[in-house]
PDB file of C-alpha atoms in Angstrom:
ATOM      1  CA  VAL A   1    -130.353 -79.152  36.238  1.00  0.00           C
ATOM      2  CA  LYS A   2    -131.217 -81.318  38.975  1.00  0.00           C
ATOM      3  CA  PHE A   3    -128.215 -82.100  41.099  1.00  0.00           C
ATOM      4  CA  PHE A   4    -128.108 -85.537  43.002  1.00  0.00           C
ATOM      5  CA  PRO A   5    -125.961 -86.731  45.892  1.00  0.00           C
ATOM      6  CA  PRO A   6    -123.092 -89.160  44.963  1.00  0.00           C
ATOM      7  CA  PHE A   7    -124.654 -92.154  46.517  1.00  0.00           C
ATOM      8  CA  ARG A   8    -127.669 -91.445  44.229  1.00  0.00           C
ATOM      9  CA  LEU A   9    -125.552 -90.762  41.101  1.00  0.00           C
ATOM     10  CA  ASN A  10    -123.452 -93.981  41.682  1.00  0.00           C
ATOM     11  CA  TRP A  11    -126.800 -95.887  42.174  1.00  0.00           C
ATOM     12  CA  LEU A  12    -127.886 -94.388  39.018  1.00  0.00           C
ATOM     13  CA  VAL A  13    -124.908 -95.089  36.600  1.00  0.00           C
ATOM     14  CA  GLN A  14    -124.923 -98.850  38.248  1.00  0.00           C
ATOM     15  CA  ARG A  15    -128.450 -99.217  37.115  1.00  0.00           C
ATOM     16  CA  LEU A  16    -127.818 -98.072  33.670  1.00  0.00           C
ATOM     17  CA  ARG A  17    -124.892 -99.759  33.008  1.00  0.00           C
ATOM     18  CA  LYS A  18    -126.965-103.151  34.212  1.00  0.00           C
ATOM     19  CA  GLN A  19    -130.108-101.884  31.691  1.00  0.00           C
ATOM     20  CA  ILE A  20    -126.953-101.459  28.808  1.00  0.00           C
ATOM     21  CA  SER A  21    -125.406-104.580  29.649  1.00  0.00           C
ATOM     22  CA  LEU A  22    -128.868-106.377  29.698  1.00  0.00           C
ATOM     23  CA  ASP A  23    -129.930-105.144  26.209  1.00  0.00           C
ATOM     24  CA  TYR A  24    -126.635-106.357  24.600  1.00  0.00           C
ATOM     25  CA  GLN A  25    -127.083-109.738  25.856  1.00  0.00           C
ATOM     26  CA  ARG A  26    -130.889-109.557  24.482  1.00  0.00           C
ATOM     27  CA  ALA A  27    -129.735-108.258  21.307  1.00  0.00           C
ATOM     28  CA  HIS A  28    -126.602-110.829  20.691  1.00  0.00           C
ATOM     29  CA  ASN A  29    -129.078-113.432  21.629  1.00  0.00           C
ATOM     30  CA  ARG A  30    -131.652-112.545  19.452  1.00  0.00           C
ATOM     31  CA  ILE A  31    -128.714-112.401  16.908  1.00  0.00           C
ATOM     32  CA  THR A  32    -127.560-115.780  17.395  1.00  0.00           C
ATOM     33  CA  PHE A  33    -131.160-117.335  17.282  1.00  0.00           C
ATOM     34  CA  ASP A  34    -132.248-115.591  14.075  1.00  0.00           C
ATOM     35  CA  ASN A  35    -128.884-117.272  12.899  1.00  0.00           C
ATOM     36  CA  VAL A  36    -129.605-120.716  14.261  1.00  0.00           C
ATOM     37  CA  ALA A  37    -133.482-120.720  13.060  1.00  0.00           C
ATOM     38  CA  HIS A  38    -132.467-119.618   9.464  1.00  0.00           C
ATOM     39  CA  THR A  39    -129.534-122.497   9.379  1.00  0.00           C
ATOM     40  CA  LEU A  40    -132.120-124.666  10.692  1.00  0.00           C
ATOM     41  CA  PRO A  41    -135.874-124.247   9.085  1.00  0.00           C
ATOM     42  CA  GLY A  42    -137.010-127.707  10.093  1.00  0.00           C
ATOM     43  CA  SER A  43    -135.856-127.644  13.665  1.00  0.00           C
ATOM     44  CA  PHE A  44    -137.902-124.097  14.314  1.00  0.00           C
ATOM     45  CA  SER A  45    -140.960-124.820  11.643  1.00  0.00           C
ATOM     46  CA  TYR A  46    -143.056-122.868  14.673  1.00  0.00           C
ATOM     47  CA  VAL A  47    -140.930-120.362  14.541  1.00  0.00           C
ATOM     48  CA  THR A  48    -141.952-116.958  12.233  1.00  0.00           C
ATOM     49  CA  ILE A  49    -139.042-114.675  12.322  1.00  0.00           C
ATOM     50  CA  PRO A  50    -139.720-111.397  11.222  1.00  0.00           C
ATOM     51  CA  ALA A  51    -138.192-109.379   8.155  1.00  0.00           C
ATOM     52  CA  VAL A  52    -135.114-107.338   8.950  1.00  0.00           C
ATOM     53  CA  PRO A  53    -135.184-103.858   7.877  1.00  0.00           C
ATOM     54  CA  GLU A  54    -133.102-102.538   5.502  1.00  0.00           C
ATOM     55  CA  ILE A  55    -130.601-100.229   6.400  1.00  0.00           C
ATOM     56  CA  CYS A  56    -130.054 -97.303   4.620  1.00  0.00           C
ATOM     57  CA  LYS A  57    -127.236 -97.536   2.097  1.00  0.00           C
ATOM     58  CA  SER A  58    -125.978 -94.000   2.490  1.00  0.00           C
ATOM     59  CA  ALA A  59    -126.193 -94.287   5.840  1.00  0.00           C
ATOM     60  CA  ALA A  60    -123.928 -97.369   6.619  1.00  0.00           C
ATOM     61  CA  ARG A  61    -120.984 -96.285   4.538  1.00  0.00           C
ATOM     62  CA  ILE A  62    -118.669 -93.533   4.151  1.00  0.00           C
ATOM     63  CA  ASP A  63    -117.345 -92.497   0.888  1.00  0.00           C
ATOM     64  CA  ILE A  64    -113.920 -92.663   0.732  1.00  0.00           C
ATOM     65  CA  PRO A  65    -111.960 -89.907  -2.193  1.00  0.00           C
ATOM     66  CA  LYS A  66    -110.478 -90.952  -4.809  1.00  0.00           C
ATOM     67  CA  TYR A  67    -106.401 -91.001  -4.298  1.00  0.00           C
ATOM     68  CA  PRO A  68    -103.673 -92.310  -6.395  1.00  0.00           C
ATOM     69  CA  PHE A  69    -102.243 -94.470  -4.639  1.00  0.00           C
ATOM     70  CA  HIS A  70    -100.158 -96.402  -6.778  1.00  0.00           C
ATOM     71  CA  LYS A  71     -98.466 -93.031  -8.359  1.00  0.00           C
ATOM     72  CA  GLN A  72     -97.602 -91.449  -4.916  1.00  0.00           C
ATOM     73  CA  PHE A  73     -95.636 -95.183  -4.137  1.00  0.00           C
ATOM     74  CA  ASP A  74     -93.700 -94.765  -7.613  1.00  0.00           C
ATOM     75  CA  SER A  75     -93.027 -91.683  -6.844  1.00  0.00           C
ATOM     76  CA  PHE A  76     -91.931 -92.622  -3.185  1.00  0.00           C
ATOM     77  CA  ILE A  77     -89.871 -95.476  -4.507  1.00  0.00           C
ATOM     78  CA  PHE A  78     -88.310 -93.410  -7.039  1.00  0.00           C
ATOM     79  CA  ASN A  79     -87.248 -91.466  -4.816  1.00  0.00           C
ATOM     80  CA  SER A  80     -86.001 -93.035  -2.266  1.00  0.00           C
ATOM     81  CA  PHE A  81     -83.738 -95.661  -0.937  1.00  0.00           C
ATOM     82  CA  LEU A  82     -85.502 -97.271   1.707  1.00  0.00           C
ATOM     83  CA  THR A  83     -87.319 -99.519  -0.202  1.00  0.00           C
ATOM     84  CA  ARG A  84     -84.117-101.616  -1.215  1.00  0.00           C
ATOM     85  CA  PRO A  85     -83.073-104.443   0.818  1.00  0.00           C
ATOM     86  CA  GLU A  86     -79.102-103.136   0.993  1.00  0.00           C
ATOM     87  CA  ALA A  87     -80.310 -99.972   2.356  1.00  0.00           C
ATOM     88  CA  ILE A  88     -82.712-101.220   5.314  1.00  0.00           C
ATOM     89  CA  MET A  89     -80.214-104.221   6.079  1.00  0.00           C
ATOM     90  CA  SER A  90     -77.242-101.164   6.455  1.00  0.00           C
ATOM     91  CA  LEU A  91     -79.493 -99.062   8.370  1.00  0.00           C
ATOM     92  CA  GLY A  92     -80.257-101.924  10.703  1.00  0.00           C
ATOM     93  CA  ASP A  93     -76.000-102.906  11.142  1.00  0.00           C
ATOM     94  CA  VAL A  94     -76.037 -98.848  11.893  1.00  0.00           C
ATOM     95  CA  ARG A  95     -78.731 -98.867  14.881  1.00  0.00           C
ATOM     96  CA  THR A  96     -77.116-102.459  16.071  1.00  0.00           C
ATOM     97  CA  GLU A  97     -73.454-100.749  16.015  1.00  0.00           C
ATOM     98  CA  CYS A  98     -75.004 -97.527  17.416  1.00  0.00           C
ATOM     99  CA  ASN A  99     -76.822 -99.585  20.380  1.00  0.00           C
ATOM    100  CA  LYS A 100     -73.459-100.952  21.130  1.00  0.00           C
ATOM    101  CA  VAL A 101     -71.192 -97.863  21.181  1.00  0.00           C
ATOM    102  CA  SER A 102     -73.971 -95.448  23.300  1.00  0.00           C
ATOM    103  CA  PRO A 103     -73.592 -97.462  27.178  1.00  0.00           C
ATOM    104  CA  SER A 104     -69.844 -96.892  27.335  1.00  0.00           C
ATOM    105  CA  TYR A 105     -68.198 -93.465  28.190  1.00  0.00           C
ATOM    106  CA  TRP A 106     -66.771 -91.524  25.252  1.00  0.00           C
ATOM    107  CA  ILE A 107     -64.709 -88.996  27.625  1.00  0.00           C
ATOM    108  CA  LYS A 108     -62.720 -90.369  29.941  1.00  0.00           C
ATOM    109  CA  ILE A 109     -62.337 -87.260  33.061  1.00  0.00           C
ATOM    110  CA  ASP A 110     -60.642 -87.988  35.997  1.00  0.00           C
ATOM    111  CA  GLU A 111     -62.893 -87.266  38.951  1.00  0.00           C
ATOM    112  CA  LYS A 112     -60.197 -85.887  40.760  1.00  0.00           C
ATOM    113  CA  VAL A 113     -59.795 -83.038  38.471  1.00  0.00           C
ATOM    114  CA  HIS A 114     -62.691 -79.977  38.469  1.00  0.00           C
ATOM    115  CA  VAL A 115     -63.727 -79.032  35.362  1.00  0.00           C
ATOM    116  CA  PRO A 116     -65.226 -75.807  35.421  1.00  0.00           C
ATOM    117  CA  VAL A 117     -68.596 -75.952  33.209  1.00  0.00           C
TER     118      VAL A 117
END
């Protein structure tokens, strides 16, 4: 394992960032140029674009297992009132009332009276 002084390490990190940024810009320039060259073949007849290799289909996607979403949702609707508009509106009203009451004091205690805790 090789250890570098901090200033050398910072320099290496900056160099790596520049290289990654340059590779990213080149890749996007190539993608953009290839798209333009494909859409306007008459303007770029002197350019031959290499064929893009086919990506392995098994590596490009993830298989998602089957899930009975509609069955689960129907069960949720049957067992819950939270899907009915009346219940949602009344919960909103309850929350509004709670927000109105929360800043007020519920118990008034005279500050001169000492209350044991």
